[in-house]
Coordinates of C-alpha atoms and ligand atoms in Angstrom, one line a residue:
M334 CA 253.2 122.0 -88.4
A335 CA 255.9 124.6 -88.0
E336 CA 258.9 123.8 -85.9
L337 CA 258.8 124.9 -82.3
S338 CA 260.2 128.4 -82.3
E339 CA 262.5 127.9 -79.4
R340 CA 265.5 125.7 -79.3
T341 CA 265.0 123.0 -76.8
P342 CA 267.7 122.8 -74.1
A343 CA 268.7 119.3 -73.1
T344 CA 269.5 118.2 -69.6
P345 CA 272.7 116.2 -69.2
E346 CA 270.6 113.1 -68.5
K347 CA 267.8 113.2 -71.0
P348 CA 267.0 115.5 -73.9
V349 CA 263.6 117.2 -73.8
E350 CA 261.6 115.5 -76.6
R351 CA 259.6 117.7 -79.0
Y352 CA 256.4 117.0 -80.8
D353 CA 253.6 118.8 -82.6
A354 CA 251.1 117.4 -80.1
I355 CA 251.1 115.5 -76.8
V356 CA 248.1 113.5 -75.8
I357 CA 247.6 112.4 -72.2
G358 CA 245.7 109.1 -71.8
A359 CA 245.4 105.9 -73.9
G360 CA 241.7 105.3 -73.3
V361 CA 238.9 105.5 -75.9
S362 CA 239.4 109.2 -76.5
G363 CA 243.2 109.2 -76.5
L364 CA 243.5 106.3 -78.9
F365 CA 241.1 107.8 -81.4
Q366 CA 242.7 111.3 -81.1
L367 CA 246.1 109.6 -81.8
V368 CA 244.7 108.0 -85.0
R369 CA 243.4 111.3 -86.3
L370 CA 246.6 113.3 -85.4
L371 CA 248.8 110.7 -87.2
E372 CA 246.5 111.0 -90.2
L373 CA 247.1 114.8 -90.1
G374 CA 250.9 114.1 -90.2
F375 CA 251.5 115.4 -86.7
S376 CA 254.4 114.1 -84.7
V377 CA 252.7 112.9 -81.5
R378 CA 253.6 111.4 -78.1
L379 CA 250.9 109.8 -76.1
F380 CA 251.6 109.4 -72.4
E381 CA 249.7 106.8 -70.5
A382 CA 250.0 106.2 -66.7
G383 CA 248.9 102.6 -67.0
G384 CA 250.9 99.6 -68.0
G385 CA 248.6 99.0 -71.0
V386 CA 246.2 100.8 -73.2
G387 CA 242.4 100.9 -72.6
G388 CA 241.9 103.6 -70.0
T389 CA 238.7 102.7 -68.1
W390 CA 238.9 99.2 -69.4
Y391 CA 242.6 98.8 -68.4
W392 CA 242.1 100.1 -64.8
N393 CA 238.6 98.8 -63.9
R394 CA 239.4 95.0 -64.0
Y395 CA 237.3 94.1 -61.0
P396 CA 235.1 91.0 -61.4
G397 CA 231.9 91.9 -63.0
A398 CA 233.0 95.0 -64.8
R399 CA 231.1 95.4 -68.1
F400 CA 229.4 97.9 -70.4
D401 CA 226.0 99.3 -69.6
S402 CA 225.9 100.4 -73.2
E403 CA 224.9 97.9 -75.9
S404 CA 228.3 96.7 -77.1
Y405 CA 227.5 97.5 -80.8
T406 CA 226.8 101.1 -79.8
Y407 CA 230.0 101.4 -77.8
G408 CA 232.7 100.4 -80.4
Y409 CA 234.3 103.1 -82.6
S410 CA 232.2 104.0 -85.6
F411 CA 235.0 105.7 -87.6
S412 CA 236.3 102.6 -89.4
H413 CA 234.0 100.4 -91.4
E414 CA 236.7 97.8 -91.6
L415 CA 237.0 97.7 -87.8
L416 CA 233.2 97.4 -87.4
Q417 CA 233.1 94.5 -89.7
E418 CA 236.2 92.7 -88.2
W419 CA 235.2 92.9 -84.6
D420 CA 232.7 90.4 -83.2
W421 CA 231.2 91.5 -79.9
K422 CA 230.5 88.3 -77.9
E423 CA 227.8 89.7 -75.6
H424 CA 225.2 92.4 -75.8
F425 CA 226.9 94.1 -72.9
S426 CA 230.5 93.1 -73.1
G427 CA 232.7 92.4 -70.1
Q428 CA 236.0 94.1 -69.2
P429 CA 238.4 91.4 -70.6
E430 CA 236.8 91.6 -74.0
N431 CA 236.7 95.5 -73.9
E432 CA 240.4 95.7 -73.0
R433 CA 241.2 93.2 -75.8
Y434 CA 239.2 95.4 -78.2
L435 CA 241.1 98.5 -77.4
N436 CA 244.4 96.6 -77.7
Y437 CA 243.2 95.4 -81.1
V438 CA 242.5 99.0 -82.1
A439 CA 246.0 100.1 -80.9
D440 CA 247.6 97.3 -83.1
K441 CA 245.3 97.7 -86.1
F442 CA 246.1 101.4 -86.4
N443 CA 249.8 101.0 -85.5
L444 CA 249.5 103.3 -82.5
R445 CA 252.0 101.6 -80.2
P446 CA 255.1 103.3 -81.5
H447 CA 253.6 106.6 -80.4
I448 CA 252.5 105.5 -77.0
Q449 CA 254.6 105.6 -73.8
L450 CA 253.2 103.4 -71.1
N451 CA 253.8 103.7 -67.3
A452 CA 254.3 107.4 -68.0
T453 CA 252.3 109.6 -65.5
V454 CA 252.2 113.2 -66.4
V455 CA 252.4 115.2 -63.2
A456 CA 252.8 118.8 -64.5
A457 CA 252.2 120.8 -67.7
R458 CA 253.3 124.3 -68.2
Y459 CA 252.5 126.7 -71.1
D460 CA 255.4 128.8 -72.3
E461 CA 253.9 132.0 -73.7
S462 CA 256.9 133.3 -75.6
G463 CA 257.7 130.0 -77.2
N464 CA 254.0 129.1 -77.6
Y465 CA 254.5 125.5 -76.4
W466 CA 253.5 123.2 -73.6
E467 CA 256.0 121.3 -71.6
V468 CA 254.9 118.3 -69.7
R469 CA 256.8 116.7 -66.8
L470 CA 256.5 113.0 -66.0
E471 CA 256.7 111.4 -62.6
D472 CA 260.2 110.2 -63.4
G473 CA 261.4 113.7 -64.1
S474 CA 261.6 113.5 -67.9
R475 CA 260.0 116.2 -70.0
A476 CA 258.5 116.7 -73.4
R477 CA 257.3 119.7 -75.4
A478 CA 254.6 120.2 -78.0
R479 CA 252.7 123.0 -79.6
F480 CA 249.4 121.4 -78.6
L481 CA 248.5 119.5 -75.4
I482 CA 245.4 117.4 -75.6
T483 CA 244.1 115.8 -72.5
A484 CA 242.2 112.5 -72.9
V485 CA 242.1 111.7 -69.2
G486 CA 238.5 110.6 -68.9
I487 CA 236.0 111.7 -66.3
L488 CA 236.2 108.8 -64.0
S489 CA 239.9 108.0 -63.7
A490 CA 240.9 109.9 -60.5
H491 CA 239.9 107.2 -58.0
N492 CA 238.8 108.2 -54.5
I493 CA 239.4 106.5 -51.2
P494 CA 237.6 108.6 -48.6
P495 CA 239.8 109.9 -45.9
F496 CA 238.7 107.3 -43.3
E497 CA 241.0 107.3 -40.3
G498 CA 243.3 104.3 -40.2
V499 CA 243.2 103.3 -43.9
E500 CA 246.9 102.5 -43.8
S501 CA 246.7 100.5 -40.6
F502 CA 244.7 97.6 -42.1
A503 CA 246.7 94.4 -41.9
G504 CA 245.0 92.5 -44.7
E505 CA 244.8 93.3 -48.4
S506 CA 242.9 96.3 -49.6
F507 CA 242.3 98.1 -52.9
H508 CA 240.1 100.4 -54.8
T509 CA 238.1 98.8 -57.6
S510 CA 239.8 100.9 -60.2
R511 CA 243.3 99.9 -59.0
W512 CA 242.5 96.2 -59.1
P513 CA 245.5 93.9 -59.1
Q514 CA 246.6 92.4 -62.4
E515 CA 246.5 88.8 -61.0
P516 CA 243.1 87.3 -60.2
I517 CA 242.3 87.3 -56.5
D518 CA 241.4 84.1 -54.7
F519 CA 238.4 84.9 -52.7
A520 CA 237.7 81.4 -51.5
G521 CA 237.0 81.3 -47.8
K522 CA 238.0 84.9 -47.4
R523 CA 236.1 87.5 -45.2
V524 CA 235.6 90.5 -47.5
G525 CA 234.3 93.9 -46.8
V526 CA 233.0 96.2 -49.7
I527 CA 232.5 99.9 -49.0
G528 CA 230.1 101.5 -51.4
T529 CA 227.0 100.5 -53.4
G530 CA 227.4 102.5 -56.6
A531 CA 227.4 101.0 -60.2
T532 CA 230.8 99.5 -59.6
A533 CA 229.9 97.8 -56.3
V534 CA 226.7 96.4 -57.7
Q535 CA 228.6 94.6 -60.5
L536 CA 231.4 93.5 -58.2
I537 CA 229.2 92.2 -55.3
T538 CA 227.1 90.2 -57.7
E539 CA 230.2 88.5 -59.0
I540 CA 232.1 87.8 -55.8
A541 CA 229.3 87.0 -53.3
K542 CA 229.3 83.4 -54.5
E543 CA 233.1 83.0 -54.2
V544 CA 233.9 84.6 -50.8
G545 CA 233.6 83.0 -47.4
H546 CA 231.7 86.0 -46.1
L547 CA 230.8 89.4 -47.6
T548 CA 229.9 92.5 -45.7
V549 CA 228.5 95.4 -47.7
F550 CA 228.7 98.9 -46.2
Q551 CA 225.9 100.9 -47.8
R552 CA 225.4 104.6 -47.3
T553 CA 222.9 105.3 -50.0
P554 CA 220.9 102.6 -51.7
N555 CA 220.5 102.9 -55.5
Y556 CA 217.7 102.2 -57.9
C557 CA 219.3 99.2 -59.7
A558 CA 217.6 97.8 -62.8
P559 CA 218.2 94.6 -64.7
L560 CA 220.9 94.6 -67.4
R561 CA 219.5 91.5 -69.2
N562 CA 222.8 90.6 -70.9
R563 CA 223.0 87.6 -73.2
P564 CA 225.5 86.3 -75.8
I565 CA 225.3 87.4 -79.4
D566 CA 224.6 84.5 -81.7
A567 CA 225.8 84.3 -85.3
E568 CA 222.6 85.4 -86.8
T569 CA 222.3 88.5 -84.6
Q570 CA 226.0 89.2 -85.2
A571 CA 225.4 89.4 -88.9
K572 CA 222.3 91.6 -88.4
I573 CA 224.3 94.0 -86.2
K574 CA 227.1 94.3 -88.8
A575 CA 224.6 95.0 -91.5
S576 CA 222.8 97.6 -89.3
Y577 CA 225.7 99.8 -88.2
P578 CA 224.7 102.8 -90.3
E579 CA 221.2 102.8 -88.7
I580 CA 222.6 102.2 -85.2
F581 CA 224.9 105.2 -85.4
K582 CA 222.3 107.3 -87.1
R583 CA 220.0 106.6 -84.1
T584 CA 222.7 107.3 -81.5
R585 CA 223.4 110.6 -83.1
E586 CA 219.7 111.6 -82.6
T587 CA 219.1 110.5 -79.0
F588 CA 219.5 112.6 -75.9
A589 CA 222.5 110.7 -74.5
G590 CA 224.0 108.8 -77.5
F591 CA 222.4 105.5 -76.5
I592 CA 219.9 103.6 -78.6
H593 CA 217.2 104.5 -76.0
E594 CA 215.2 107.6 -76.3
F595 CA 212.6 109.1 -73.9
D596 CA 208.9 108.4 -74.7
P597 CA 207.5 111.8 -75.6
R598 CA 204.4 111.2 -73.6
S599 CA 203.8 112.1 -69.9
V600 CA 203.1 109.3 -67.4
F601 CA 199.8 111.1 -66.8
D602 CA 198.8 110.9 -70.5
V603 CA 197.9 107.2 -70.0
T604 CA 195.7 105.2 -67.7
P605 CA 197.2 103.6 -64.6
E606 CA 196.9 100.2 -66.2
A607 CA 198.6 101.3 -69.4
R608 CA 201.3 103.0 -67.3
Q609 CA 201.9 99.8 -65.3
A610 CA 202.1 97.8 -68.5
K611 CA 204.6 100.2 -70.0
F612 CA 206.7 100.1 -66.8
E613 CA 206.7 96.2 -67.0
E614 CA 207.6 96.4 -70.6
L615 CA 210.6 98.7 -70.0
W616 CA 211.7 96.5 -67.1
A617 CA 211.8 93.5 -69.3
Q618 CA 214.0 95.2 -71.8
P619 CA 217.8 95.2 -71.7
G620 CA 220.0 98.2 -70.8
F621 CA 219.0 101.7 -70.0
S622 CA 215.5 101.4 -71.5
K623 CA 214.1 101.9 -68.0
W624 CA 215.9 105.2 -67.5
L625 CA 216.4 106.8 -70.9
G626 CA 213.5 105.1 -72.7
N627 CA 210.9 106.0 -70.0
F628 CA 208.1 108.6 -70.1
R629 CA 209.7 112.0 -70.7
D630 CA 208.5 113.6 -67.4
I631 CA 210.1 110.9 -65.2
M632 CA 213.2 113.1 -65.2
S633 CA 211.5 116.4 -64.6
N634 CA 208.3 115.9 -62.7
P635 CA 208.6 114.7 -59.1
D636 CA 205.2 113.1 -59.1
A637 CA 205.9 111.2 -62.3
N638 CA 209.3 110.2 -61.0
E639 CA 207.8 108.9 -57.8
L640 CA 205.5 106.5 -59.7
F641 CA 208.4 104.8 -61.3
A642 CA 210.5 105.0 -58.1
E643 CA 207.8 103.1 -56.3
F644 CA 207.6 100.6 -59.1
V645 CA 211.4 99.9 -58.7
R646 CA 211.0 99.6 -54.9
G647 CA 208.3 97.1 -55.5
K648 CA 210.7 95.0 -57.6
I649 CA 213.3 95.2 -54.9
R650 CA 210.8 94.0 -52.2
E651 CA 209.8 91.1 -54.5
R652 CA 213.4 89.9 -54.8
V653 CA 214.8 90.4 -51.3
K654 CA 213.4 87.8 -48.9
N655 CA 214.1 89.6 -45.6
P656 CA 211.7 92.6 -45.5
A657 CA 214.0 94.7 -43.2
V658 CA 216.9 94.2 -45.7
A659 CA 214.7 95.0 -48.6
E660 CA 213.7 98.3 -47.0
K661 CA 217.3 99.2 -46.5
L662 CA 218.0 98.4 -50.2
A663 CA 215.0 100.4 -51.4
P664 CA 216.0 104.1 -52.0
K665 CA 213.7 106.7 -50.5
D666 CA 216.1 109.7 -50.1
H667 CA 216.5 110.6 -53.7
R668 CA 214.6 110.3 -56.9
F669 CA 214.9 107.6 -59.6
G670 CA 217.5 108.3 -62.3
T671 CA 219.0 111.4 -60.6
K672 CA 222.1 109.3 -60.1
R673 CA 223.5 107.0 -62.8
V674 CA 221.3 103.9 -62.7
P675 CA 223.4 100.8 -61.9
L676 CA 222.5 97.9 -64.2
E677 CA 222.6 94.6 -62.4
S678 CA 222.5 90.9 -63.1
G679 CA 221.2 89.4 -59.8
Y680 CA 222.4 92.0 -57.4
Y681 CA 219.4 91.9 -55.0
E682 CA 219.4 88.1 -54.8
Q683 CA 222.9 88.2 -53.3
F684 CA 221.3 89.7 -50.1
N685 CA 219.3 86.4 -49.7
R686 CA 222.6 84.5 -49.3
D687 CA 223.6 83.4 -45.8
N688 CA 227.2 84.6 -46.4
V689 CA 226.2 88.2 -47.2
L690 CA 225.5 90.9 -44.7
L691 CA 224.3 94.5 -45.4
V692 CA 225.4 97.2 -43.0
D693 CA 223.6 100.5 -43.2
I694 CA 226.3 103.1 -42.4
R695 CA 223.8 105.9 -42.2
E696 CA 222.4 104.1 -39.1
S697 CA 225.9 103.1 -37.9
P698 CA 228.6 105.2 -39.6
I699 CA 232.1 104.0 -40.2
E700 CA 234.4 105.4 -37.5
R701 CA 237.7 104.1 -38.7
I702 CA 239.6 101.4 -40.5
T703 CA 241.4 99.2 -38.0
P704 CA 244.3 96.7 -38.4
R705 CA 241.6 94.0 -38.3
G706 CA 238.8 95.6 -40.4
V707 CA 236.2 98.2 -40.3
K708 CA 234.9 99.8 -37.0
T709 CA 231.4 101.3 -37.2
K710 CA 229.6 103.1 -34.4
D711 CA 228.2 99.8 -33.3
A712 CA 230.6 97.0 -34.1
E713 CA 234.0 96.0 -35.5
Y714 CA 233.9 93.8 -38.6
E715 CA 237.0 91.7 -39.2
F716 CA 238.2 91.1 -42.8
D717 CA 240.9 89.5 -44.9
I718 CA 240.2 91.9 -47.7
I719 CA 238.7 95.4 -47.9
I720 CA 237.5 96.7 -51.2
Y721 CA 236.9 100.4 -51.7
A722 CA 234.1 100.8 -54.3
T723 CA 234.0 104.4 -53.4
G724 CA 234.1 106.1 -56.8
F725 CA 236.0 108.9 -58.3
D726 CA 236.9 112.6 -58.0
A727 CA 234.9 112.9 -61.2
V728 CA 235.4 115.1 -64.3
T729 CA 237.7 117.8 -62.9
G730 CA 239.7 115.4 -60.7
P731 CA 241.8 113.9 -63.4
L732 CA 242.8 117.3 -64.7
N733 CA 243.3 118.8 -61.2
R734 CA 245.7 116.0 -60.3
I735 CA 248.1 117.3 -62.9
D736 CA 249.7 120.7 -62.0
I737 CA 248.5 122.5 -65.2
R738 CA 249.8 126.1 -65.5
G739 CA 248.7 128.3 -68.4
A740 CA 249.6 131.8 -69.5
G741 CA 251.3 133.8 -66.7
G742 CA 251.6 130.7 -64.5
L743 CA 247.8 130.5 -64.0
S744 CA 246.9 127.2 -62.2
L745 CA 243.9 125.4 -63.7
K746 CA 243.1 123.8 -60.4
E747 CA 243.1 127.2 -58.7
K748 CA 241.1 128.8 -61.5
W749 CA 238.5 126.0 -61.0
A750 CA 238.4 126.1 -57.2
D751 CA 234.8 127.6 -57.3
G752 CA 233.8 125.2 -60.1
P753 CA 235.0 124.6 -63.6
R754 CA 235.0 127.3 -66.3
T755 CA 235.3 126.2 -69.9
Y756 CA 234.2 127.0 -73.4
L757 CA 232.4 123.9 -74.8
G758 CA 234.2 121.8 -72.2
I759 CA 237.1 121.9 -74.7
Q760 CA 239.1 124.9 -73.6
S761 CA 239.5 127.1 -70.6
A762 CA 240.5 130.8 -71.1
G763 CA 244.1 131.5 -70.2
F764 CA 245.2 128.0 -71.4
P765 CA 246.0 128.4 -75.1
N766 CA 246.5 125.3 -77.1
L767 CA 245.3 123.1 -74.3
L768 CA 242.3 121.0 -75.6
T769 CA 240.4 119.0 -73.0
L770 CA 238.5 116.1 -74.6
V771 CA 235.5 115.2 -72.5
G772 CA 236.3 118.1 -70.2
P773 CA 233.9 119.7 -67.6
H774 CA 230.6 120.9 -69.2
N775 CA 231.4 119.0 -72.3
G776 CA 228.5 117.1 -74.0
A777 CA 230.4 113.9 -73.7
T778 CA 230.1 114.0 -69.9
F779 CA 226.4 112.8 -70.0
C780 CA 226.6 110.4 -72.9
N781 CA 227.3 106.9 -74.2
M782 CA 230.9 107.8 -74.0
P783 CA 232.4 106.7 -77.4
R784 CA 229.7 108.3 -79.4
C785 CA 230.5 111.8 -77.9
I786 CA 234.2 111.1 -77.7
E787 CA 234.2 110.6 -81.5
Q788 CA 232.4 113.9 -81.9
N789 CA 235.0 115.6 -79.6
V790 CA 237.9 114.2 -81.4
E791 CA 236.6 115.0 -84.9
W792 CA 235.9 118.5 -83.8
V793 CA 239.4 119.0 -82.4
T794 CA 240.9 117.4 -85.5
D795 CA 239.0 119.7 -87.8
C796 CA 240.0 122.7 -85.7
L797 CA 243.7 121.8 -86.0
K798 CA 243.3 121.3 -89.7
Y799 CA 241.6 124.7 -90.0
M800 CA 244.5 126.3 -88.0
R801 CA 247.1 124.7 -90.3
E802 CA 245.3 125.9 -93.4
K803 CA 245.1 129.4 -92.0
G804 CA 248.6 129.4 -90.7
Y805 CA 247.5 129.8 -87.1
E806 CA 249.7 128.5 -84.3
R807 CA 247.6 129.4 -81.2
I808 CA 244.0 128.9 -80.2
A809 CA 242.6 130.4 -77.1
A810 CA 239.0 130.5 -75.8
T811 CA 237.9 134.1 -75.1
A812 CA 236.8 135.0 -71.6
E813 CA 233.4 136.1 -72.9
A814 CA 232.8 132.8 -74.6
E815 CA 233.8 130.9 -71.5
E816 CA 231.5 133.0 -69.3
A817 CA 228.6 132.4 -71.6
W818 CA 229.1 128.6 -71.9
T819 CA 229.7 128.2 -68.1
N820 CA 226.5 130.1 -67.3
H821 CA 224.6 128.1 -69.9
A822 CA 225.9 124.8 -68.4
N823 CA 225.1 125.9 -64.9
E824 CA 221.6 127.2 -65.9
L825 CA 220.7 123.9 -67.5
A826 CA 221.1 122.2 -64.1
V827 CA 219.0 124.7 -62.1
G828 CA 215.7 123.3 -60.9
T829 CA 216.4 119.8 -62.3
L830 CA 215.6 116.8 -60.2
M831 CA 219.3 115.8 -60.7
S832 CA 220.5 118.9 -58.9
E833 CA 218.6 118.0 -55.8
T834 CA 220.6 114.7 -55.4
P835 CA 224.1 114.7 -54.1
S836 CA 226.2 112.7 -56.6
W837 CA 229.4 112.8 -58.5
F838 CA 227.6 114.6 -61.3
F839 CA 227.7 117.7 -59.0
G840 CA 231.0 116.9 -57.2
A841 CA 229.1 116.1 -54.0
N842 CA 230.9 112.8 -53.4
I843 CA 234.2 114.4 -52.6
E844 CA 234.8 116.1 -49.2
G845 CA 235.6 119.8 -49.7
K846 CA 234.8 119.9 -53.4
K847 CA 232.8 122.8 -54.5
R848 CA 229.3 121.7 -55.4
G849 CA 228.2 122.5 -58.9
V850 CA 227.2 120.8 -62.1
L851 CA 230.2 119.1 -63.8
M852 CA 228.2 117.7 -66.7
Y853 CA 226.5 119.2 -69.7
L854 CA 222.8 118.4 -69.3
G855 CA 221.6 119.9 -72.6
G856 CA 221.9 116.6 -74.4
A857 CA 224.5 115.2 -76.8
K858 CA 222.6 116.3 -79.9
A859 CA 222.3 119.9 -78.8
Y860 CA 225.9 119.9 -77.8
R861 CA 227.0 118.6 -81.2
E862 CA 224.9 121.2 -83.0
K863 CA 226.4 124.0 -80.9
C864 CA 230.0 122.7 -81.7
D865 CA 229.1 122.5 -85.4
A866 CA 227.7 126.0 -85.4
V867 CA 230.8 127.3 -83.7
A868 CA 233.0 125.7 -86.3
A869 CA 230.8 126.9 -89.2
N870 CA 231.1 130.5 -87.9
G871 CA 234.9 130.4 -88.1
Y872 CA 235.3 129.0 -84.6
E873 CA 233.6 131.9 -82.9
G874 CA 234.5 132.3 -79.3
F875 CA 238.1 131.3 -80.0
K876 CA 240.9 133.7 -80.8
F877 CA 243.6 132.6 -83.2
D878 CA 247.2 133.8 -83.7
Ligands
LIG1747 O1 231.2 105.2 -57.8 P1 229.9 106.0 -57.2 P2 231.1 103.9 -58.8 N1 231.7 106.7 -46.8 O2 230.5 107.3 -56.8 C1 230.1 105.3 -51.4 C2 230.5 104.5 -64.0 N2 230.4 103.1 -64.0 O3 232.6 103.5 -59.0 O4 226.1 107.2 -52.6 C3 230.8 105.7 -47.2 O5 228.7 105.9 -58.0 C4 229.0 106.0 -52.1 O6 228.0 106.3 -51.2 P3 227.0 107.6 -51.4 C5 229.1 105.1 -63.8 O7 229.0 106.3 -64.6 C6 230.0 102.5 -65.2 O8 230.2 102.9 -58.3 O9 227.9 108.7 -51.8 N3 230.5 105.4 -48.5 C7 228.6 105.1 -53.2 O10 227.8 104.1 -52.7 C8 229.1 105.4 -62.3 O11 228.1 106.3 -61.9 C9 229.9 101.1 -65.2 O12 226.3 107.7 -50.2 C10 231.1 106.2 -49.4 C11 230.0 104.5 -53.6 O13 230.9 104.7 -52.5 C12 230.5 105.8 -62.1 O14 231.3 104.9 -62.9 C13 230.2 100.4 -64.1 C14 232.0 107.2 -49.0 C15 230.6 105.2 -54.8 O15 229.7 105.2 -55.9 C16 231.0 105.7 -60.7 O16 230.5 104.5 -60.1 C17 230.6 101.0 -63.0 C18 232.2 107.5 -47.7 N4 233.0 108.4 -47.3 C19 230.7 102.3 -62.9 N5 232.4 107.8 -50.2 C20 229.4 100.5 -66.5 O17 228.6 99.6 -66.5 C21 231.8 107.2 -51.2 N6 231.0 106.2 -50.7 C22 230.0 101.0 -67.8

C-alpha cells in the first residue's frame, strides 16, 4: 500500500497513528478480516469496544447462550488445520466454549498484537483530499487509514426500551448483552425478565431453576422449537472432521447457509397424514430443521403456514399444564417463521414451575420501572434483579451509533434516516473506502453468520488485492448501483409473510426507527453469485481512482 499522502499532525499528547486499514470489531468477521489483511501485508489496527475478543460471544454471556447453528457449520472453514485441531464438545455449542474458540483463533493466527481492546470508536471521518479515514475513540485518541472496514455485527447495539424510571430501580439490572463478567448468584432472588425473544427463551430456561421467583413479562409470544442439543462423542467427532468438505459444500448451496434446506414440495402435495408425519419428523430433528427444512410454501403461503403454526401451538398446549398460560404462550398474532424461531431446551416446562409467573403485557402494559420493580397497569412487581432481554437496534444500529462522515461531511446516519441505502450491503455511495462487512441488505444478514461472513471477507480481500494490482487507492459505490441494489433488496421483501410481522428484521422493534427491510431476503447463494459476478465484471457498480 502506498503511504498516506498527507503528513499526519500529532497532538502534544498522543500522535495520530496511521495504518493501511482500520477494522472495527473483534467478532467473527473482524478477526477473519484481520487474518486476511495481514496476509496481504497491510498494516492494520483493529479497535474493539469490549475487554476481550469474540464479539457476540464476548458480550452475550448470559446463562444459556448458545449456537442455534450446528457447531461444525459455525466454525471458520478457511483453515484446514484449525478445523482439525478444534473439537466442538456439543452439537450446539454454548457461549463459554464459543468465546474460547474465538480466543484460540486470535492466538493461533497471532492477531492480538494488532488488536486494541476497550477501544470504542465513536466517530469516523473521511478526508477527501488526503483520501483517508480518521477514527476517533472514546478516550479522544485518533488513528488514520486508507481503508475503514466495519465488522460491528448486526446485533451489537443493545436496546433498553425507554421505560420511564429505568434509572430509579434500586436493585441490580442489566441487558442480556451487557452481562456482568462475574457469575450472578440467583439463589433466593426475585427476578424479572422483560422480553421473550430467542435470548430470553435461552436465559429463562437456565435461570428458572436457580431463582427464588421469576416473573416473565411477555409482549409477543414466539413459536419456539426444540433445539435437541447433545454432546459430540469421539466417533461423531471423527466423522465430522472427515466430512468438513461436504458440510461446507452443502452450506454453500442452501438458502441461508445452514445445513437445512427447504423441502421443494408444497404442504398440499401430500396427504394430511403424510404431512402430519413430516411435521413430527421435523420436530424430532435438531436445530432449524422445523423452519428451514420445512415444506417450501410454509414461508410464502398463509394457509400452508397456518398448518404448521397450529402444529406448534398444539405442542405448546401439550407441554404447558395450565391451559390459560398455554394460550398466552401460543402465538396467534403473527405467522410461524416470520421472526427468528427461538430454539429451546425445556422453555415451556418452566411455566409449569411454582416459582415462575407469566405476565402478559399486552393485557397489562408496563407503565414504568419503579425503585422496587416493575409497575404494570394492574400491579407492581417487586424484584432484586431486572433483566432486559429486549433485543437490539439491529443492523443499522451499530453503524449509526458511530458518527460516520463521508465525502463532504455527509452523515451516514442522516443518509439512512429513511432506511439504509447500500450497494451489496458493502458500501454506501458517498463513503469511499468504507467497507461494511455484514452491512444492511447484505446477504450475511439472513444467514448462518460465519458462512456468509467468510464470503464477505474473501470478497473484500480480493477487491483490495485487485485495487493494489491496478494501482487504485479509492473505491466508491456509484449512486446508480446503490439505487438498483436498494430497490432490489426492498422489492424482495414486498408481499412476503415476513414483511407483515413487526420484528427487528424490519426495524420495527425500535421506537421511531423507519420501518423497512434491513436484511437481504434473496438467499445467501444468490447473494454470493451476485457478488462473484460483480467482481468478474471488473467490480461493476464501483468507481476506482
Ligand atoms: O431480541 P428480540 P433477542 N416492551 O428483539 C421485547 C439472535 N439470537 O435478544 O416481540 C416490552 O428477538 C420484545 O417483544 P416484541 C437471533 O437472531 C441468537 O431475544 O417486540 N417488551 C421481545 O420479546 C435473535 O432474533 C441466538 O413484542 C419489549 C424481546 O423484548 C436476535 O438475536 C440466541 C419492548 C426482544 O426480542 C435477537 O434476539 C439469542 C418493550 N418496549 C439471540 N421492546 C442464538 O441461538 C422489546 N421487547 C445464536
